[in-house]
mmCIF file of C-alpha atoms in Angstrom:
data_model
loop_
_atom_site.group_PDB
_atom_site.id
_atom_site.type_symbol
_atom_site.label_atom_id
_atom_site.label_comp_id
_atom_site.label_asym_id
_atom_site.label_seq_id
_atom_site.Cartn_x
_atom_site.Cartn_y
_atom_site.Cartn_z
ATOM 1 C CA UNK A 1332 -6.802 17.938 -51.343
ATOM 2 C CA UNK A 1333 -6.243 19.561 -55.065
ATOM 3 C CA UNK A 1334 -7.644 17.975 -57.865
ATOM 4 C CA UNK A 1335 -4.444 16.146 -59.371
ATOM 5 C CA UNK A 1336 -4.220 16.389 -63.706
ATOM 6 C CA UNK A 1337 -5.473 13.752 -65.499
ATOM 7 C CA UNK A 1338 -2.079 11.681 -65.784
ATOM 8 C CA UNK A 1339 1.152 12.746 -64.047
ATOM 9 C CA UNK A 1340 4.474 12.161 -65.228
ATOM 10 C CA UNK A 1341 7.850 12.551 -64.759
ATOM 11 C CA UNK A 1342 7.467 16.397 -66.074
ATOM 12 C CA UNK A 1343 5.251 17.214 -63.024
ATOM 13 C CA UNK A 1344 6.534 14.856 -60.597
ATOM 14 C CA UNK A 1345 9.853 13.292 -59.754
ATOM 15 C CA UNK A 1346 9.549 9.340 -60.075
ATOM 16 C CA UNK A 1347 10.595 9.240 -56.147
ATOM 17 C CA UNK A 1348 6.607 11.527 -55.935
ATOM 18 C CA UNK A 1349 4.680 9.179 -58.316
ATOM 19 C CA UNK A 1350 6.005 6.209 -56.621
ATOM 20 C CA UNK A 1351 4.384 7.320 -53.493
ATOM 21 C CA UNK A 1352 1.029 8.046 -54.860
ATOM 22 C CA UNK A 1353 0.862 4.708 -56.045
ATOM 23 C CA UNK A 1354 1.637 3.360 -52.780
ATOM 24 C CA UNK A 1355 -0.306 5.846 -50.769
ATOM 25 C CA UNK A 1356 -3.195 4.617 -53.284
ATOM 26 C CA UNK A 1357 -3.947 7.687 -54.716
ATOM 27 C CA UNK A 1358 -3.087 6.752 -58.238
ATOM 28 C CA UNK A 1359 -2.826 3.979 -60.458
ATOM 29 C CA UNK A 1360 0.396 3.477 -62.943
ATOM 30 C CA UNK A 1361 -0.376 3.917 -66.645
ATOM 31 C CA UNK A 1362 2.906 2.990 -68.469
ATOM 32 C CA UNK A 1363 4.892 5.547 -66.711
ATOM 33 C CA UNK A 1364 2.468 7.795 -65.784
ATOM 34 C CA UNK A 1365 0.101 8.005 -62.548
ATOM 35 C CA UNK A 1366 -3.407 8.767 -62.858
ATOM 36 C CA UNK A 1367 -5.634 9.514 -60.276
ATOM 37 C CA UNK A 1368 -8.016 7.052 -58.998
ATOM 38 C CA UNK A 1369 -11.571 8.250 -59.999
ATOM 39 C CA UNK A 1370 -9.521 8.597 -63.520
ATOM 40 C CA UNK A 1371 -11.742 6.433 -65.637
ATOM 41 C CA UNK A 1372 -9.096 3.801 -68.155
ATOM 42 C CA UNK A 1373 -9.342 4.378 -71.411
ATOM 43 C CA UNK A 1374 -7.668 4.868 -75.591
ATOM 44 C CA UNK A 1375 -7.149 8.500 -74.955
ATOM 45 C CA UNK A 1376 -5.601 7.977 -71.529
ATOM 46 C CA UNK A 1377 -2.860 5.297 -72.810
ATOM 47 C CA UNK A 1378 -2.550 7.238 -75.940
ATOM 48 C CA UNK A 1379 -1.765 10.077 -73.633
ATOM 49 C CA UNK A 1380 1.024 8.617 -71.546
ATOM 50 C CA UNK A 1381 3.102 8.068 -74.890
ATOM 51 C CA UNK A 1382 2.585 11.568 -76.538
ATOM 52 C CA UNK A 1383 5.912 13.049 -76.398
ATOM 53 C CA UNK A 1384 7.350 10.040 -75.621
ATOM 54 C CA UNK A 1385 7.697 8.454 -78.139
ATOM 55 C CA UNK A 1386 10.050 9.538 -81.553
ATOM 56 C CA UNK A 1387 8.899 11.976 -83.331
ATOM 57 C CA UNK A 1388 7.007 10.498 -87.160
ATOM 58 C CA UNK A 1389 6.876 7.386 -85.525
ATOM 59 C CA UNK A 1390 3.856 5.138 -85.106
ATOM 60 C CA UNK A 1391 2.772 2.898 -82.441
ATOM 61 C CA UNK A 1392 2.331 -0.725 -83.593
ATOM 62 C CA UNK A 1393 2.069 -4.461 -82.206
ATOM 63 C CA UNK A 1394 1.866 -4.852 -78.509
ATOM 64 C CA UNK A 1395 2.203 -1.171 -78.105
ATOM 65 C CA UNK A 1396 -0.703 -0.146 -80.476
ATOM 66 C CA UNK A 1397 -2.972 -3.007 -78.734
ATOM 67 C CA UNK A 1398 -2.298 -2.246 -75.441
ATOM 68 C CA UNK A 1399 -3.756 1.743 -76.277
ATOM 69 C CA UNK A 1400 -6.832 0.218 -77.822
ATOM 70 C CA UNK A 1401 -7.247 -1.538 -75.027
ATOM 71 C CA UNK A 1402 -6.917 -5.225 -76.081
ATOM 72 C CA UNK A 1403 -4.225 -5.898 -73.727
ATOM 73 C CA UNK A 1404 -4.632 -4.996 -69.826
ATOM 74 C CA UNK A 1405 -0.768 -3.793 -69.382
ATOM 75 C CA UNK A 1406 1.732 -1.873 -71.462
ATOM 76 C CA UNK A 1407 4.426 -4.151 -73.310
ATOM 77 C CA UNK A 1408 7.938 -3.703 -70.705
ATOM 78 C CA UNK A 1409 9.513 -2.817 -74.478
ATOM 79 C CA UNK A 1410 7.423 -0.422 -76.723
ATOM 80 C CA UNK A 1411 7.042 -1.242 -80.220
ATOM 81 C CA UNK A 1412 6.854 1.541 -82.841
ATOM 82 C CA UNK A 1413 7.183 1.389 -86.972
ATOM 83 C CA UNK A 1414 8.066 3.905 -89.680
ATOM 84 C CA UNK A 1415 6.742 4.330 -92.888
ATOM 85 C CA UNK A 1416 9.582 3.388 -95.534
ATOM 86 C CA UNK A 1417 8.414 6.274 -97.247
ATOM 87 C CA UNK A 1418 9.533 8.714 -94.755
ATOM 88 C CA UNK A 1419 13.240 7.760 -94.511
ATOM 89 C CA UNK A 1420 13.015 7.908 -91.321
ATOM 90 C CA UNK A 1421 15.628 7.338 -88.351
ATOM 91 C CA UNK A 1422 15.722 6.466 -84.849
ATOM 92 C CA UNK A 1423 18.346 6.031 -82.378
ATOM 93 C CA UNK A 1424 18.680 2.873 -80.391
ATOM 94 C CA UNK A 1425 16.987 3.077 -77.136
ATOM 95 C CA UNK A 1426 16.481 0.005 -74.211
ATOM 96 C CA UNK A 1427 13.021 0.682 -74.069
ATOM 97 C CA UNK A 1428 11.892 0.782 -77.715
ATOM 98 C CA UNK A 1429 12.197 -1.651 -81.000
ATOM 99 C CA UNK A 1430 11.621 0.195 -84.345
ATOM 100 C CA UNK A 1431 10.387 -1.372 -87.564
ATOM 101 C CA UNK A 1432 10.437 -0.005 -91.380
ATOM 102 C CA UNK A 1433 7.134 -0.953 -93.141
ATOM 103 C CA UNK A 1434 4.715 -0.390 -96.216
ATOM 104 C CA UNK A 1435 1.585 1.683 -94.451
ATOM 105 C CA UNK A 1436 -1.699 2.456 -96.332
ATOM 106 C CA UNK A 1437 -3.485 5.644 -95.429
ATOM 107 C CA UNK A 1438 -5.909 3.439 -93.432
ATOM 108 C CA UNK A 1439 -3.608 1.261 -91.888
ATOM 109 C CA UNK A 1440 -2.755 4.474 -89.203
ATOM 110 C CA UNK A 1441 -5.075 6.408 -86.774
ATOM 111 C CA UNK A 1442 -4.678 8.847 -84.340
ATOM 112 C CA UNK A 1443 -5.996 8.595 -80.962
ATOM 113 C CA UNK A 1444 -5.695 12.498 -79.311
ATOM 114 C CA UNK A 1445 -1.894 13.258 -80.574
ATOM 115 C CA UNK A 1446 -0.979 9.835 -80.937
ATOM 116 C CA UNK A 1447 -0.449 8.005 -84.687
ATOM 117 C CA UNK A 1448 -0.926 4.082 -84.140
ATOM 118 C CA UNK A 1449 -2.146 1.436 -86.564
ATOM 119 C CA UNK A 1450 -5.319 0.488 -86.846
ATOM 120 C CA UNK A 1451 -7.164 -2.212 -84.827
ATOM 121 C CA UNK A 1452 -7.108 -4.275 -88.001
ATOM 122 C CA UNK A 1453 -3.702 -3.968 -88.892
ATOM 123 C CA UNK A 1454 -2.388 -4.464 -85.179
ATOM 124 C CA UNK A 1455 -4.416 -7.737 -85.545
ATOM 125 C CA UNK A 1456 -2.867 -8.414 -88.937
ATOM 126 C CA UNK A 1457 0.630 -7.618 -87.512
ATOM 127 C CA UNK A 1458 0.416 -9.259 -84.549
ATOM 128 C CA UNK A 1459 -1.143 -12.729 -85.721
ATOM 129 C CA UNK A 1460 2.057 -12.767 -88.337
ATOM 130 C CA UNK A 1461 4.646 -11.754 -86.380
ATOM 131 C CA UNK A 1462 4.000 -13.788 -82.783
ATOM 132 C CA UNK A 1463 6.374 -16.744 -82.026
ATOM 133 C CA UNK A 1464 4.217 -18.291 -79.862
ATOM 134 C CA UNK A 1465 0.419 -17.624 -79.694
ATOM 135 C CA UNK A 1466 -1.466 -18.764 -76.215
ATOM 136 C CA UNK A 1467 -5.315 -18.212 -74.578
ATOM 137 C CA UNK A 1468 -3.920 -14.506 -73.958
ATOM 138 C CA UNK A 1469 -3.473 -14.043 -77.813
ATOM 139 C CA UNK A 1470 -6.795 -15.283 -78.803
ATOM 140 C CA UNK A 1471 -8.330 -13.277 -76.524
ATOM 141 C CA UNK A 1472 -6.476 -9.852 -77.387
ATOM 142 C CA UNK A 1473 -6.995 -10.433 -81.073
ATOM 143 C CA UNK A 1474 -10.833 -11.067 -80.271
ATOM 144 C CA UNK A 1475 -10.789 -7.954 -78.373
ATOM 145 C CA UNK A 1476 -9.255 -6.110 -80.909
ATOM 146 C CA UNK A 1477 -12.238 -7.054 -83.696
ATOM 147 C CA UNK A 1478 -14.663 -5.937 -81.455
ATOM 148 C CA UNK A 1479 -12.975 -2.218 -80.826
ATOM 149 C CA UNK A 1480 -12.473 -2.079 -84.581
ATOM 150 C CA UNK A 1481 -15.583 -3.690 -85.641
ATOM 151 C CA UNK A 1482 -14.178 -5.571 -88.221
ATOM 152 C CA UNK A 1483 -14.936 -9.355 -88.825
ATOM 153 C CA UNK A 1484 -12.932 -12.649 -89.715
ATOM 154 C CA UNK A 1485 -13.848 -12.250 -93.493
ATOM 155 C CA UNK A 1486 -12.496 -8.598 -93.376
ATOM 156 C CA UNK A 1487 -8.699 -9.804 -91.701
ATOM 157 C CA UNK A 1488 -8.529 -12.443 -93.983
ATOM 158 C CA UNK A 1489 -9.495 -10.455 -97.322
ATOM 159 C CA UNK A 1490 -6.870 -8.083 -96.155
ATOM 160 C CA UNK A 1491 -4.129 -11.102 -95.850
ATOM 161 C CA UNK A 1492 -5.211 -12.705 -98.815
ATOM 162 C CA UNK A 1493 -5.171 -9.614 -101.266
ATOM 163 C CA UNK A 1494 -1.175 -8.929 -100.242
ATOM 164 C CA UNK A 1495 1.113 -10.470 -102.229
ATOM 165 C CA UNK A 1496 4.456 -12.275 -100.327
ATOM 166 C CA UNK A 1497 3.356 -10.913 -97.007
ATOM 167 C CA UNK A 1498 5.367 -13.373 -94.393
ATOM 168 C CA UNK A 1499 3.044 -15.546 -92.358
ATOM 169 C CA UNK A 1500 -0.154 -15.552 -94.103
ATOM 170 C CA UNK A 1501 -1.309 -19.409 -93.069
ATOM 171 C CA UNK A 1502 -0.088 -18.972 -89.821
ATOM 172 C CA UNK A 1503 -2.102 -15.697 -89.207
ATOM 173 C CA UNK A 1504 -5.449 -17.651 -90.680
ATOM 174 C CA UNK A 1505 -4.869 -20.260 -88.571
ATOM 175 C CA UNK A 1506 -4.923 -18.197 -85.415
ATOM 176 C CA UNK A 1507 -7.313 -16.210 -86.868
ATOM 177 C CA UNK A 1508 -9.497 -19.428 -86.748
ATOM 178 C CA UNK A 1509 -9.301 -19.761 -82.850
ATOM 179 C CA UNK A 1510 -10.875 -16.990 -82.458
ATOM 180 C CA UNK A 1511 -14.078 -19.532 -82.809
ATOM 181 C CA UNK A 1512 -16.377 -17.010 -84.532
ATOM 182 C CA UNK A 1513 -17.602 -16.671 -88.087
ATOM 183 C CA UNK A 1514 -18.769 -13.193 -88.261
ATOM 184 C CA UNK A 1515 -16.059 -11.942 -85.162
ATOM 185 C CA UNK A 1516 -19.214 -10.623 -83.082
ATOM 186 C CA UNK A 1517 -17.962 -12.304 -80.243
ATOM 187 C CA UNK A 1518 -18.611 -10.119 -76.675
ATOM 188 C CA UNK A 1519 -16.811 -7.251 -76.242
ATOM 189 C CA UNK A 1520 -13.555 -8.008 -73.578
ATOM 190 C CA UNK A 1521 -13.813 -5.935 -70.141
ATOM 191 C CA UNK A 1522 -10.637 -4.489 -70.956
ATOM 192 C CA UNK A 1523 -11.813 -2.344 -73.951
ATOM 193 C CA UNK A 1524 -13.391 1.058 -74.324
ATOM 194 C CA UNK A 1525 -15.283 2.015 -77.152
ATOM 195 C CA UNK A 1526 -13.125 4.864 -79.788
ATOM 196 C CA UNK A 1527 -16.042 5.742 -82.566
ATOM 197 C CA UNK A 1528 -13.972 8.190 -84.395
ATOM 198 C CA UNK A 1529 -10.102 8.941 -84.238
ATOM 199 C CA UNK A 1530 -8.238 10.691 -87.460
ATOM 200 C CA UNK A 1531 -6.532 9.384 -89.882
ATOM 201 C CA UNK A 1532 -2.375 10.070 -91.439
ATOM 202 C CA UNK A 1533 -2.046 10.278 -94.798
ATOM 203 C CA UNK A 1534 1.390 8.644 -94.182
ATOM 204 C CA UNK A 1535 2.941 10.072 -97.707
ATOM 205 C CA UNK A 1536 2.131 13.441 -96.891
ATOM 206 C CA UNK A 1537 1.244 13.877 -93.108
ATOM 207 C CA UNK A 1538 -2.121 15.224 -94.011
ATOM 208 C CA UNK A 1539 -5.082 14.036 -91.147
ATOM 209 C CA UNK A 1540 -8.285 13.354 -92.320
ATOM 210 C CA UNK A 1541 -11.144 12.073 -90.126
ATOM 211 C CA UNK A 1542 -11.890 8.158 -90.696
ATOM 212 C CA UNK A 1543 -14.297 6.059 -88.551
ATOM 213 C CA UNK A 1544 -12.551 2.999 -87.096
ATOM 214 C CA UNK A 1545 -16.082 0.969 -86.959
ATOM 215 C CA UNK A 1546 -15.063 0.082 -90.465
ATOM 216 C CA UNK A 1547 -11.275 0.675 -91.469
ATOM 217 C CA UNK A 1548 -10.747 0.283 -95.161
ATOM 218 C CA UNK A 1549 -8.452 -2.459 -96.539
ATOM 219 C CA UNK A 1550 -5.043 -2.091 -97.769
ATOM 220 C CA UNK A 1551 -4.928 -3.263 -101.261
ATOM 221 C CA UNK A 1552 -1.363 -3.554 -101.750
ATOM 222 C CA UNK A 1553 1.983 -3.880 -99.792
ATOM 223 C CA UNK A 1554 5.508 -3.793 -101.705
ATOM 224 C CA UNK A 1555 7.984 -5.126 -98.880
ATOM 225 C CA UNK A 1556 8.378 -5.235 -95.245
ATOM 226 C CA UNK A 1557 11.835 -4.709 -93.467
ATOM 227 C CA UNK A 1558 12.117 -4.802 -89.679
ATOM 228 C CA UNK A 1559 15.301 -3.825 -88.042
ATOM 229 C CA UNK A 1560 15.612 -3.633 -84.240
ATOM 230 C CA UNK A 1561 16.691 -0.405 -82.336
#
């Protein structure tokens, strides 16, 4: 049999073919995409099965940006993307996708091959503010996401404490304290892969620059946060 690409979509394939692959168990869904079984999981693969699906100028964020880390074993059913509030930015409404408009810092965004997505510290900010409910699954994602950004519990809350009328902030701590270690060295989850070096967005002006996610810089200040829902 051919070698099959790296991840097949519905530009290769109709869905009717990549349905059957799955079933004849030659592949293995990633979001929409198939990828072949001796495919190995990882950032670049998820981040992969969203380039070019996702708006253009927009950003991967929340559930979205943690499942490409790898901090969360399945995509969300509903993709979550922001824009900068800079870029004045619009996109339509679509079933599968919620948009926000937020503040973004230079460090706050990476990019994983083609894709932009926040950081693993700000997707750990973001999420511990913005949850409704916060379970064992939580703890454990935001765990996993310290480890794949190397960052600690001082470092997430120095970057909530620094922001002035940022929604949330006790809340976020106090979740932040379940995660039940000091320095965040806790054991790396089975879920994640490691991602040394990704690029940065200078989300003013677009320009990439290379920045090592082992230690993502903090962003000093943020102005207001809107959210509107797609």
């Amino acid at each position: 049999m051919a070698r099959l690409s790296p991840l097949l979509s519905t530009r290769e394939f109709p869905v009717a073919e990549l349905a059957a692959l799955r079933l004849d168990g030659e592949g293995y869904p990633v979001d929409e995409c198939v990828a072949p079984l001796d495919e190995v999981p990882s950032a670049h693969q998820r981040a992969l099965a969203l380039t070019g699906h996702l708006p253009a100028r927009s950003i991967a964020e929340l559930d979205t940006a943690a499942w490409v880390w790898g901090a969360l074993p399945d995509p969300p059913p509903v993709h979550t993307v922001c824009l900068d509030i800079e870029a004045r930015a619009r996109i339509a409404p679509s079933h599968r996708l919620r948009v926000r408009e937020v503040v973004l810092d230079t460090a706050d965004v990476c990019r994983v091959g083609l894709l932009a997505l926040t950081s693993p510290l700000r997707t750990a900010v973001d999420l511990a503010r913005i949850r409704t409910c916060w379970d064992r699954s939580d703890h454990e994602m935001l765990r996993a996401l310290m480890s794949i950004g190397r960052f600690d519990a001082e470092e997430f809350a120095a970057m909530l404490t620094r922001r002035r009328n940022l929604p949330r902030k006790r809340e976020a701590l106090q979740r932040l304290a379940l995660v039940g270690s000091a320095d965040g060295t806790a054991g790396r989850s089975a879920l994640t892969d490691p991602v040394d070096v990704v690029h940065g967005i200078d989300a003013a002006h677009r320009v990439e620059n290379p920045v090592e996610v082992r230690r993502v810089a903090h962003l000093e200040h943020e102005a207001a946060e809107r959210q509107s829902i797609a």
